[in-house]
Every structure is written in structure tokens, then in C-alpha cells.
Amino acid sequence: SAVSAVAESLAATCSISTMVMVSLNFMFQGSALAIWDWMYEFDDGRGLVAPNGVVSTSAVPEVCCSAVSAAMLNETNATAPGAQCANSRVPGMSYNQGLLMSSGALLYNITHDSLYLNKSLELLDAALDNLTDGNGAVVDAQRGSRISASYCQGYSDPGADFFSFKGIFAMHLGYFGQVLKETGMLT
């Protein structure tokens, strides 16, 4: 089993969004920052982001989330959250990229720390380089064990939610674009 990048990104986005709506409640800010830090904490600082900049689907093993979990398994060197984590190396779908990208934009808005904006720009560049076709359209690779219907690309059944992935990415891209415009980086 693996820790889902989507679940972690959603948790970060929800924590950040909730914090913004609750007048910068520091309890939520701490949670959002801790989740963001964990996303980059292992694999030599890349965390759930592969070397090509694409967000992976998960971390392995599932118990890697905390030193307490790892210590329960009697693992050595389990002193820090993420100490036992590894990137699953399974490329995520476009919505994985969008979720983390907009989470970084939200964190930038509340902290004014350019680190988050710069990481989000790196995620956008990686999406353009790795998740688009020759025409610039977002493309998600099909995966799964069942044979797909003719309207699916590839040889797998991605599930009914597959067709919303690009829309989720676009929604988060729209928010990120708004933040870029507000900062003067996009005119």
C-alpha cells in the first residue's frame, strides 16, 4: 500500500483553503506547511516529485509518514517524519500536478515566501514538458488492468473519474494563473 499523493495534496489544499477562509488561523497554517514540507522531505529533497518534475502517485511504504509509524516497525534511523519514505516512481496524472501547484500558490499568498511560488512554477514547467502532447493539450496516460473501451486511449480502464483529471488540472492552473497575475509575473 502507498500514501497517496492525491490525498496528501488534497489535505494540503484543504488545510490551506480552510486557513485562508478562517482569517489565517495559525493552527491550519502549521498543518498546511507541515504537509507541504513532507511532500518534499524524502528522496534527497524531491519527495513525491520525480526528477522530471512530475508529481508521483504516492510514497512507499504507507507507514513512512511519521517517525512514530516507522519506530513501531522497529526501523532504524526512524527519527524524522519521512525518514523511511521513498517515491513510488509511478507518474501521477495531471490533477496531481495541479493540486500541488495550486497548494504552492496558496502558501505563497499567505506567507509571501517565494519558495512556494518558485516550486509551483517548476511544477508548471514540468507539466508543460511532460504532460502535454505536440499541440500543447494536456494528456494523461491510461493505466489499469481491464481492457478499455474504444473511446479510451491505450489498453486500460482508468475508471469513470479519469475524464475529469484534465478539468481538475485546469481549475488549479486557473487559480495559479490568478496568483501569477496578482504578483505581476503574468500580464
Short mmCIF file of N, CA and C in Angstrom, two decimals:
data_model
loop_
_atom_site.label_atom_id
_atom_site.label_comp_id
_atom_site.label_asym_id
_atom_site.label_seq_id
_atom_site.Cartn_x
_atom_site.Cartn_y
_atom_site.Cartn_z
N SER A 1 0.85 -1.18 0.00
CA SER A 1 0.00 0.00 0.00
C SER A 1 0.89 1.23 0.00
N ALA A 2 0.34 2.33 -0.44
CA ALA A 2 1.15 3.54 -0.55
C ALA A 2 0.36 4.74 -0.06
N VAL A 3 1.10 5.76 0.33
CA VAL A 3 0.49 7.03 0.73
C VAL A 3 0.18 7.78 -0.55
N SER A 4 -1.04 8.12 -0.76
CA SER A 4 -1.49 8.75 -2.00
C SER A 4 -1.06 10.20 -2.09
N ALA A 5 -0.43 10.54 -3.20
CA ALA A 5 -0.06 11.93 -3.45
C ALA A 5 -1.30 12.80 -3.54
N VAL A 6 -2.36 12.24 -4.10
CA VAL A 6 -3.60 12.99 -4.22
C VAL A 6 -4.16 13.30 -2.84
N ALA A 7 -4.19 12.30 -1.97
CA ALA A 7 -4.72 12.52 -0.62
C ALA A 7 -3.90 13.58 0.10
N GLU A 8 -2.58 13.50 -0.02
CA GLU A 8 -1.72 14.49 0.64
C GLU A 8 -1.91 15.87 0.03
N SER A 9 -2.01 15.94 -1.31
CA SER A 9 -2.22 17.24 -1.96
C SER A 9 -3.58 17.82 -1.59
N LEU A 10 -4.60 16.96 -1.56
CA LEU A 10 -5.92 17.42 -1.16
C LEU A 10 -5.90 17.92 0.28
N ALA A 11 -5.20 17.19 1.14
CA ALA A 11 -5.11 17.62 2.53
C ALA A 11 -4.44 18.98 2.63
N ALA A 12 -3.37 19.16 1.86
CA ALA A 12 -2.68 20.45 1.87
C ALA A 12 -3.59 21.55 1.34
N THR A 13 -4.26 21.29 0.21
CA THR A 13 -5.14 22.28 -0.38
C THR A 13 -6.28 22.62 0.56
N CYS A 14 -6.88 21.59 1.16
CA CYS A 14 -7.99 21.83 2.10
C CYS A 14 -7.52 22.59 3.32
N SER A 15 -6.36 22.21 3.85
CA SER A 15 -5.84 22.92 5.03
C SER A 15 -5.56 24.38 4.69
N ILE A 16 -4.96 24.60 3.54
CA ILE A 16 -4.62 25.96 3.14
C ILE A 16 -5.90 26.76 2.88
N SER A 17 -6.82 26.18 2.11
CA SER A 17 -8.06 26.88 1.80
C SER A 17 -8.85 27.20 3.05
N THR A 18 -8.92 26.23 3.96
CA THR A 18 -9.64 26.44 5.22
C THR A 18 -8.97 27.55 6.02
N MET A 19 -7.65 27.53 6.05
CA MET A 19 -6.92 28.54 6.80
C MET A 19 -7.19 29.93 6.24
N VAL A 20 -7.20 30.05 4.91
CA VAL A 20 -7.47 31.35 4.29
C VAL A 20 -8.87 31.81 4.65
N MET A 21 -9.83 30.89 4.63
CA MET A 21 -11.21 31.26 4.93
C MET A 21 -11.41 31.60 6.41
N VAL A 22 -10.54 31.11 7.28
CA VAL A 22 -10.69 31.34 8.71
C VAL A 22 -9.66 32.38 9.16
N SER A 23 -9.49 33.42 8.38
CA SER A 23 -8.63 34.55 8.72
C SER A 23 -7.24 34.15 9.20
N LEU A 24 -6.56 33.37 8.42
CA LEU A 24 -5.18 32.98 8.69
C LEU A 24 -5.01 32.30 10.06
N ASN A 25 -5.89 31.41 10.37
CA ASN A 25 -5.81 30.64 11.61
C ASN A 25 -4.48 29.89 11.64
N PHE A 26 -3.64 30.18 12.62
CA PHE A 26 -2.30 29.61 12.66
C PHE A 26 -2.29 28.10 12.85
N MET A 27 -3.33 27.53 13.42
CA MET A 27 -3.39 26.08 13.56
C MET A 27 -3.40 25.43 12.17
N PHE A 28 -4.21 25.96 11.25
CA PHE A 28 -4.28 25.40 9.91
C PHE A 28 -3.03 25.72 9.12
N GLN A 29 -2.45 26.88 9.35
CA GLN A 29 -1.23 27.25 8.64
C GLN A 29 -0.12 26.26 8.97
N GLY A 30 0.02 25.90 10.23
CA GLY A 30 1.04 24.93 10.62
C GLY A 30 0.83 23.59 9.96
N SER A 31 -0.42 23.14 9.88
CA SER A 31 -0.73 21.87 9.23
C SER A 31 -0.39 21.93 7.74
N ALA A 32 -0.78 23.00 7.10
CA ALA A 32 -0.52 23.15 5.67
C ALA A 32 0.97 23.16 5.38
N LEU A 33 1.73 23.90 6.18
CA LEU A 33 3.18 23.95 5.99
C LEU A 33 3.83 22.60 6.26
N ALA A 34 3.36 21.88 7.27
CA ALA A 34 3.90 20.56 7.59
C ALA A 34 3.63 19.57 6.45
N ILE A 35 2.44 19.62 5.89
CA ILE A 35 2.12 18.72 4.78
C ILE A 35 2.99 19.07 3.57
N TRP A 36 3.13 20.35 3.26
CA TRP A 36 3.97 20.75 2.12
C TRP A 36 5.40 20.28 2.34
N ASP A 37 5.93 20.50 3.53
CA ASP A 37 7.30 20.08 3.82
C ASP A 37 7.46 18.58 3.64
N TRP A 38 6.47 17.80 4.10
CA TRP A 38 6.55 16.35 3.96
C TRP A 38 6.58 15.95 2.49
N MET A 39 5.86 16.68 1.63
CA MET A 39 5.81 16.35 0.21
C MET A 39 7.21 16.39 -0.42
N TYR A 40 8.12 17.15 0.17
CA TYR A 40 9.48 17.29 -0.37
C TYR A 40 10.55 16.72 0.57
N GLU A 41 10.17 16.02 1.62
CA GLU A 41 11.09 15.68 2.69
C GLU A 41 12.04 14.51 2.42
N PHE A 42 11.68 13.61 1.55
CA PHE A 42 12.49 12.41 1.33
C PHE A 42 13.04 12.40 -0.10
N ASP A 43 13.75 11.33 -0.44
CA ASP A 43 14.38 11.20 -1.76
C ASP A 43 15.23 12.43 -2.10
N ASP A 44 16.12 12.76 -1.19
CA ASP A 44 17.06 13.87 -1.36
C ASP A 44 16.36 15.20 -1.66
N GLY A 45 15.25 15.44 -0.97
CA GLY A 45 14.55 16.70 -1.10
C GLY A 45 13.57 16.78 -2.26
N ARG A 46 13.45 15.73 -3.03
CA ARG A 46 12.49 15.72 -4.15
C ARG A 46 11.13 15.22 -3.68
N GLY A 47 11.10 14.38 -2.64
CA GLY A 47 9.84 13.87 -2.11
C GLY A 47 9.02 13.17 -3.16
N LEU A 48 7.78 13.62 -3.32
CA LEU A 48 6.87 13.00 -4.28
C LEU A 48 7.03 13.55 -5.69
N VAL A 49 8.02 14.39 -5.91
CA VAL A 49 8.25 14.94 -7.24
C VAL A 49 9.41 14.19 -7.88
N ALA A 50 9.13 13.58 -9.04
CA ALA A 50 10.14 12.81 -9.76
C ALA A 50 11.20 13.75 -10.34
N PRO A 51 12.35 13.23 -10.73
CA PRO A 51 13.39 14.09 -11.31
C PRO A 51 12.93 14.93 -12.50
N ASN A 52 11.94 14.45 -13.26
CA ASN A 52 11.44 15.24 -14.40
C ASN A 52 10.42 16.29 -13.97
N GLY A 53 10.14 16.37 -12.65
CA GLY A 53 9.24 17.38 -12.13
C GLY A 53 7.78 16.98 -12.03
N VAL A 54 7.45 15.75 -12.46
CA VAL A 54 6.08 15.27 -12.39
C VAL A 54 5.82 14.69 -11.01
N VAL A 55 4.69 15.06 -10.41
CA VAL A 55 4.31 14.56 -9.09
C VAL A 55 3.94 13.08 -9.22
N SER A 56 4.51 12.24 -8.37
CA SER A 56 4.22 10.81 -8.38
C SER A 56 2.87 10.54 -7.72
N THR A 57 2.40 9.32 -7.89
CA THR A 57 1.10 8.96 -7.32
C THR A 57 1.17 8.75 -5.83
N SER A 58 2.35 8.38 -5.28
CA SER A 58 2.39 8.03 -3.86
C SER A 58 3.80 7.89 -3.34
N ALA A 59 3.86 7.72 -2.02
CA ALA A 59 5.11 7.37 -1.34
C ALA A 59 4.95 5.95 -0.84
N VAL A 60 6.05 5.26 -0.72
CA VAL A 60 6.04 3.89 -0.18
C VAL A 60 7.07 3.80 0.92
N PRO A 61 6.92 2.99 1.91
CA PRO A 61 5.69 2.28 2.25
C PRO A 61 4.70 3.23 2.92
N GLU A 62 3.49 2.77 3.13
CA GLU A 62 2.44 3.63 3.69
C GLU A 62 2.82 4.18 5.06
N VAL A 63 3.58 3.41 5.85
CA VAL A 63 3.94 3.84 7.20
C VAL A 63 5.05 4.87 7.21
N CYS A 64 5.48 5.33 6.04
CA CYS A 64 6.60 6.28 6.01
C CYS A 64 6.23 7.66 6.51
N CYS A 65 4.97 7.91 6.76
CA CYS A 65 4.51 9.26 7.07
C CYS A 65 5.07 9.84 8.36
N SER A 66 5.45 9.00 9.30
CA SER A 66 5.91 9.56 10.55
C SER A 66 6.97 8.68 11.19
N ALA A 67 7.78 9.32 12.01
CA ALA A 67 8.79 8.58 12.76
C ALA A 67 8.14 7.58 13.71
N VAL A 68 6.98 7.94 14.24
CA VAL A 68 6.27 7.05 15.16
C VAL A 68 5.88 5.76 14.46
N SER A 69 5.32 5.88 13.25
CA SER A 69 4.93 4.69 12.50
C SER A 69 6.14 3.81 12.20
N ALA A 70 7.22 4.43 11.76
CA ALA A 70 8.41 3.66 11.44
C ALA A 70 8.99 3.01 12.69
N ALA A 71 8.98 3.74 13.82
CA ALA A 71 9.51 3.18 15.06
C ALA A 71 8.69 1.98 15.52
N MET A 72 7.38 2.01 15.25
CA MET A 72 6.53 0.88 15.62
C MET A 72 6.94 -0.38 14.88
N LEU A 73 7.56 -0.20 13.71
CA LEU A 73 8.05 -1.34 12.95
C LEU A 73 9.49 -1.68 13.31
N ASN A 74 10.03 -1.04 14.35
CA ASN A 74 11.41 -1.23 14.79
C ASN A 74 12.43 -0.90 13.71
N GLU A 75 12.11 0.10 12.91
CA GLU A 75 13.04 0.53 11.87
C GLU A 75 14.15 1.36 12.51
N THR A 76 15.35 1.23 11.98
CA THR A 76 16.45 2.05 12.48
C THR A 76 16.42 3.40 11.78
N ASN A 77 17.03 4.36 12.37
CA ASN A 77 17.11 5.73 11.83
C ASN A 77 15.73 6.32 11.55
N ALA A 78 14.75 5.96 12.33
CA ALA A 78 13.40 6.47 12.13
C ALA A 78 13.15 7.66 13.05
N THR A 79 13.99 8.66 12.92
CA THR A 79 13.90 9.78 13.85
C THR A 79 13.12 10.97 13.31
N ALA A 80 12.88 11.01 12.01
CA ALA A 80 12.21 12.17 11.45
C ALA A 80 11.08 11.72 10.53
N PRO A 81 10.01 12.52 10.47
CA PRO A 81 8.96 12.19 9.50
C PRO A 81 9.57 12.08 8.11
N GLY A 82 9.20 11.07 7.38
CA GLY A 82 9.74 10.88 6.05
C GLY A 82 11.02 10.09 6.00
N ALA A 83 11.59 9.74 7.16
CA ALA A 83 12.87 9.05 7.17
C ALA A 83 12.81 7.71 6.45
N GLN A 84 11.66 7.06 6.43
CA GLN A 84 11.54 5.76 5.79
C GLN A 84 10.82 5.84 4.44
N CYS A 85 10.57 7.03 3.92
CA CYS A 85 9.79 7.20 2.70
C CYS A 85 10.64 7.05 1.45
N ALA A 86 9.96 6.65 0.40
CA ALA A 86 10.55 6.63 -0.93
C ALA A 86 9.45 7.00 -1.92
N ASN A 87 9.84 7.60 -3.00
CA ASN A 87 8.91 7.96 -4.06
C ASN A 87 8.52 6.68 -4.78
N SER A 88 7.24 6.48 -5.05
CA SER A 88 6.77 5.26 -5.74
C SER A 88 7.27 5.20 -7.18
N ARG A 89 7.66 6.32 -7.74
CA ARG A 89 8.13 6.43 -9.12
C ARG A 89 7.03 6.11 -10.14
N VAL A 90 5.78 6.11 -9.69
CA VAL A 90 4.66 5.93 -10.60
C VAL A 90 4.17 7.34 -10.96
N PRO A 91 4.31 7.73 -12.23
CA PRO A 91 3.92 9.10 -12.61
C PRO A 91 2.46 9.36 -12.29
N GLY A 92 2.20 10.52 -11.73
CA GLY A 92 0.84 10.91 -11.42
C GLY A 92 0.12 11.42 -12.65
N MET A 93 -1.14 11.66 -12.46
CA MET A 93 -1.96 12.22 -13.52
C MET A 93 -1.90 13.75 -13.43
N SER A 94 -2.50 14.42 -14.39
CA SER A 94 -2.42 15.87 -14.44
C SER A 94 -2.97 16.52 -13.17
N TYR A 95 -3.99 15.93 -12.56
CA TYR A 95 -4.56 16.56 -11.37
C TYR A 95 -3.61 16.53 -10.20
N ASN A 96 -2.72 15.52 -10.13
CA ASN A 96 -1.70 15.51 -9.08
C ASN A 96 -0.85 16.78 -9.19
N GLN A 97 -0.46 17.10 -10.40
CA GLN A 97 0.38 18.27 -10.67
C GLN A 97 -0.37 19.54 -10.30
N GLY A 98 -1.62 19.63 -10.71
CA GLY A 98 -2.42 20.83 -10.46
C GLY A 98 -2.65 21.07 -8.98
N LEU A 99 -2.94 20.00 -8.24
CA LEU A 99 -3.18 20.15 -6.80
C LEU A 99 -1.97 20.72 -6.07
N LEU A 100 -0.79 20.16 -6.35
CA LEU A 100 0.40 20.64 -5.66
C LEU A 100 0.76 22.05 -6.13
N MET A 101 0.55 22.32 -7.42
CA MET A 101 0.85 23.64 -7.96
C MET A 101 -0.01 24.71 -7.28
N SER A 102 -1.31 24.47 -7.16
CA SER A 102 -2.16 25.49 -6.53
C SER A 102 -1.94 25.55 -5.02
N SER A 103 -1.55 24.43 -4.40
CA SER A 103 -1.21 24.47 -2.97
C SER A 103 -0.02 25.40 -2.74
N GLY A 104 0.97 25.31 -3.62
CA GLY A 104 2.12 26.21 -3.52
C GLY A 104 1.70 27.67 -3.70
N ALA A 105 0.78 27.90 -4.63
CA ALA A 105 0.29 29.27 -4.85
C ALA A 105 -0.46 29.79 -3.62
N LEU A 106 -1.27 28.93 -3.01
CA LEU A 106 -1.97 29.32 -1.78
C LEU A 106 -0.98 29.63 -0.66
N LEU A 107 0.03 28.78 -0.51
CA LEU A 107 1.03 29.03 0.54
C LEU A 107 1.79 30.33 0.26
N TYR A 108 2.08 30.60 -0.99
CA TYR A 108 2.73 31.86 -1.32
C TYR A 108 1.85 33.04 -0.90
N ASN A 109 0.56 32.93 -1.19
CA ASN A 109 -0.36 34.02 -0.85
C ASN A 109 -0.41 34.30 0.65
N ILE A 110 -0.26 33.29 1.47
CA ILE A 110 -0.38 33.53 2.91
C ILE A 110 0.96 33.78 3.59
N THR A 111 2.06 33.31 2.98
CA THR A 111 3.37 33.50 3.62
C THR A 111 4.23 34.55 2.91
N HIS A 112 3.94 34.81 1.65
CA HIS A 112 4.74 35.69 0.80
C HIS A 112 6.17 35.18 0.66
N ASP A 113 6.36 33.88 0.86
CA ASP A 113 7.66 33.24 0.68
C ASP A 113 7.74 32.76 -0.77
N SER A 114 8.67 33.30 -1.53
CA SER A 114 8.79 33.00 -2.97
C SER A 114 9.15 31.53 -3.23
N LEU A 115 9.63 30.81 -2.22
CA LEU A 115 9.92 29.39 -2.39
C LEU A 115 8.70 28.65 -2.96
N TYR A 116 7.51 28.95 -2.42
CA TYR A 116 6.30 28.25 -2.84
C TYR A 116 5.91 28.62 -4.27
N LEU A 117 6.06 29.87 -4.63
CA LEU A 117 5.76 30.30 -5.98
C LEU A 117 6.75 29.69 -6.97
N ASN A 118 8.02 29.65 -6.59
CA ASN A 118 9.04 29.07 -7.46
C ASN A 118 8.82 27.56 -7.66
N LYS A 119 8.47 26.86 -6.59
CA LYS A 119 8.17 25.42 -6.72
C LYS A 119 6.97 25.21 -7.63
N SER A 120 5.96 26.07 -7.51
CA SER A 120 4.78 25.95 -8.36
C SER A 120 5.13 26.23 -9.82
N LEU A 121 6.01 27.18 -10.06
CA LEU A 121 6.46 27.44 -11.43
C LEU A 121 7.21 26.24 -11.99
N GLU A 122 8.03 25.58 -11.16
CA GLU A 122 8.72 24.36 -11.59
C GLU A 122 7.71 23.26 -11.94
N LEU A 123 6.65 23.15 -11.15
CA LEU A 123 5.61 22.15 -11.42
C LEU A 123 4.89 22.47 -12.73
N LEU A 124 4.64 23.75 -13.00
CA LEU A 124 4.01 24.15 -14.25
C LEU A 124 4.92 23.81 -15.44
N ASP A 125 6.20 24.14 -15.33
CA ASP A 125 7.15 23.82 -16.40
C ASP A 125 7.17 22.31 -16.66
N ALA A 126 7.18 21.52 -15.59
CA ALA A 126 7.20 20.06 -15.73
C ALA A 126 5.92 19.56 -16.40
N ALA A 127 4.79 20.17 -16.07
CA ALA A 127 3.52 19.78 -16.70
C ALA A 127 3.58 20.08 -18.20
N LEU A 128 4.08 21.25 -18.56
CA LEU A 128 4.17 21.61 -19.97
C LEU A 128 5.13 20.69 -20.72
N ASP A 129 6.23 20.30 -20.07
CA ASP A 129 7.23 19.43 -20.70
C ASP A 129 6.82 17.97 -20.77
N ASN A 130 6.06 17.50 -19.77
CA ASN A 130 5.84 16.06 -19.65
C ASN A 130 4.38 15.59 -19.72
N LEU A 131 3.45 16.51 -19.58
CA LEU A 131 2.05 16.11 -19.53
C LEU A 131 1.22 16.70 -20.67
N THR A 132 1.89 17.14 -21.74
CA THR A 132 1.18 17.69 -22.89
C THR A 132 1.63 16.99 -24.17
N ASP A 133 0.76 17.05 -25.18
CA ASP A 133 1.12 16.47 -26.47
C ASP A 133 1.76 17.55 -27.35
N GLY A 134 2.01 17.23 -28.60
CA GLY A 134 2.66 18.16 -29.51
C GLY A 134 1.87 19.42 -29.79
N ASN A 135 0.57 19.38 -29.51
CA ASN A 135 -0.28 20.56 -29.69
C ASN A 135 -0.46 21.35 -28.41
N GLY A 136 0.17 20.91 -27.33
CA GLY A 136 0.05 21.61 -26.06
C GLY A 136 -1.14 21.18 -25.22
N ALA A 137 -1.89 20.18 -25.68
CA ALA A 137 -3.04 19.70 -24.91
C ALA A 137 -2.56 18.76 -23.79
N VAL A 138 -3.19 18.86 -22.64
CA VAL A 138 -2.84 18.01 -21.51
C VAL A 138 -3.24 16.57 -21.83
N VAL A 139 -2.31 15.64 -21.56
CA VAL A 139 -2.54 14.22 -21.83
C VAL A 139 -2.24 13.44 -20.56
N ASP A 140 -3.16 12.57 -20.17
CA ASP A 140 -2.94 11.67 -19.04
C ASP A 140 -2.79 10.26 -19.58
N ALA A 141 -1.75 9.55 -19.12
CA ALA A 141 -1.52 8.17 -19.54
C ALA A 141 -2.55 7.26 -18.90
N GLN A 142 -3.04 6.30 -19.66
CA GLN A 142 -4.01 5.34 -19.15
C GLN A 142 -3.27 4.22 -18.41
N ARG A 143 -3.88 3.77 -17.30
CA ARG A 143 -3.33 2.63 -16.54
C ARG A 143 -4.48 1.79 -16.03
N GLY A 144 -4.19 0.59 -15.67
CA GLY A 144 -5.21 -0.28 -15.10
C GLY A 144 -5.10 -1.68 -15.64
N SER A 145 -5.98 -2.55 -15.19
CA SER A 145 -5.87 -3.95 -15.58
C SER A 145 -6.92 -4.40 -16.57
N ARG A 146 -7.97 -3.61 -16.79
CA ARG A 146 -9.02 -4.04 -17.70
C ARG A 146 -8.84 -3.42 -19.07
N ILE A 147 -9.31 -4.10 -20.09
CA ILE A 147 -9.25 -3.58 -21.45
C ILE A 147 -10.20 -2.40 -21.56
N SER A 148 -9.73 -1.35 -22.22
CA SER A 148 -10.53 -0.13 -22.30
C SER A 148 -11.52 -0.18 -23.45
N ALA A 149 -12.51 0.65 -23.36
CA ALA A 149 -13.43 0.84 -24.47
C ALA A 149 -12.71 1.62 -25.55
N SER A 150 -13.26 1.62 -26.74
CA SER A 150 -12.57 2.28 -27.86
C SER A 150 -12.37 3.77 -27.64
N TYR A 151 -13.17 4.40 -26.80
CA TYR A 151 -13.01 5.84 -26.59
C TYR A 151 -11.88 6.17 -25.62
N CYS A 152 -11.31 5.15 -24.96
CA CYS A 152 -10.15 5.38 -24.08
C CYS A 152 -8.87 5.23 -24.89
N GLN A 153 -7.86 5.99 -24.53
CA GLN A 153 -6.56 5.84 -25.16
C GLN A 153 -5.85 4.69 -24.44
N GLY A 154 -5.09 3.91 -25.15
CA GLY A 154 -4.31 2.86 -24.51
C GLY A 154 -5.09 1.59 -24.28
N TYR A 155 -4.65 0.80 -23.33
CA TYR A 155 -5.20 -0.54 -23.13
C TYR A 155 -5.73 -0.77 -21.72
N SER A 156 -6.16 0.24 -21.06
CA SER A 156 -6.62 0.05 -19.69
C SER A 156 -7.89 0.84 -19.41
N ASP A 157 -8.58 0.44 -18.37
CA ASP A 157 -9.78 1.14 -17.93
C ASP A 157 -9.39 2.04 -16.77
N PRO A 158 -9.35 3.34 -16.98
CA PRO A 158 -8.90 4.24 -15.94
C PRO A 158 -9.95 4.54 -14.88
N GLY A 159 -11.15 4.10 -15.09
CA GLY A 159 -12.23 4.43 -14.16
C GLY A 159 -13.01 5.62 -14.65
N ALA A 160 -14.19 5.79 -14.11
CA ALA A 160 -15.08 6.84 -14.57
C ALA A 160 -14.56 8.25 -14.31
N ASP A 161 -13.74 8.41 -13.28
CA ASP A 161 -13.26 9.76 -12.95
C ASP A 161 -12.10 10.21 -13.85
N PHE A 162 -11.56 9.32 -14.65
CA PHE A 162 -10.41 9.65 -15.48
C PHE A 162 -10.66 10.89 -16.33
N PHE A 163 -11.86 11.02 -16.84
CA PHE A 163 -12.15 12.10 -17.78
C PHE A 163 -12.24 13.46 -17.11
N SER A 164 -12.24 13.50 -15.80
CA SER A 164 -12.26 14.78 -15.10
C SER A 164 -10.87 15.26 -14.71
N PHE A 165 -9.83 14.42 -14.88
CA PHE A 165 -8.48 14.77 -14.43
C PHE A 165 -7.99 16.07 -15.04
N LYS A 166 -8.15 16.23 -16.34
CA LYS A 166 -7.66 17.43 -17.02
C LYS A 166 -8.43 18.66 -16.57
N GLY A 167 -9.71 18.50 -16.27
CA GLY A 167 -10.51 19.61 -15.77
C GLY A 167 -10.05 20.06 -14.40
N ILE A 168 -9.70 19.09 -13.56
CA ILE A 168 -9.18 19.42 -12.23
C ILE A 168 -7.86 20.16 -12.37
N PHE A 169 -6.99 19.68 -13.27
CA PHE A 169 -5.73 20.37 -13.53
C PHE A 169 -6.01 21.80 -13.99
N ALA A 170 -6.95 21.97 -14.93
CA ALA A 170 -7.26 23.29 -15.47
C ALA A 170 -7.78 24.23 -14.38
N MET A 171 -8.60 23.70 -13.48
CA MET A 171 -9.11 24.52 -12.39
C MET A 171 -7.95 25.04 -11.53
N HIS A 172 -7.02 24.16 -11.17
CA HIS A 172 -5.89 24.57 -10.34
C HIS A 172 -4.93 25.47 -11.12
N LEU A 173 -4.79 25.23 -12.43
CA LEU A 173 -3.97 26.10 -13.27
C LEU A 173 -4.57 27.51 -13.31
N GLY A 174 -5.89 27.58 -13.36
CA GLY A 174 -6.56 28.89 -13.35
C GLY A 174 -6.26 29.67 -12.08
N TYR A 175 -6.32 28.98 -10.94
CA TYR A 175 -6.01 29.65 -9.68
C TYR A 175 -4.55 30.11 -9.68
N PHE A 176 -3.64 29.23 -10.13
CA PHE A 176 -2.23 29.58 -10.15
C PHE A 176 -1.99 30.77 -11.08
N GLY A 177 -2.66 30.78 -12.23
CA GLY A 177 -2.54 31.92 -13.14
C GLY A 177 -3.00 33.21 -12.50
N GLN A 178 -4.07 33.13 -11.71
CA GLN A 178 -4.57 34.31 -11.00
C GLN A 178 -3.51 34.83 -10.02
N VAL A 179 -2.86 33.93 -9.30
CA VAL A 179 -1.81 34.33 -8.36
C VAL A 179 -0.64 34.95 -9.12
N LEU A 180 -0.26 34.34 -10.26
CA LEU A 180 0.82 34.91 -11.06
C LEU A 180 0.46 36.32 -11.53
N LYS A 181 -0.78 36.52 -11.94
CA LYS A 181 -1.22 37.84 -12.37
C LYS A 181 -1.16 38.85 -11.24
N GLU A 182 -1.62 38.43 -10.05
CA GLU A 182 -1.61 39.33 -8.88
C GLU A 182 -0.19 39.71 -8.47
N THR A 183 0.78 38.84 -8.72
CA THR A 183 2.16 39.13 -8.34
C THR A 183 2.90 39.90 -9.44
N GLY A 184 2.24 40.11 -10.58
CA GLY A 184 2.87 40.80 -11.70
C GLY A 184 3.74 39.90 -12.57
N MET A 185 3.74 38.60 -12.29
CA MET A 185 4.54 37.67 -13.08
C MET A 185 3.84 37.27 -14.37
N LEU A 186 2.55 37.55 -14.47
CA LEU A 186 1.76 37.23 -15.65
C LEU A 186 0.95 38.47 -15.99
N THR A 187 1.08 38.93 -17.20
CA THR A 187 0.34 40.14 -17.59
C THR A 187 -0.69 39.83 -18.64
#
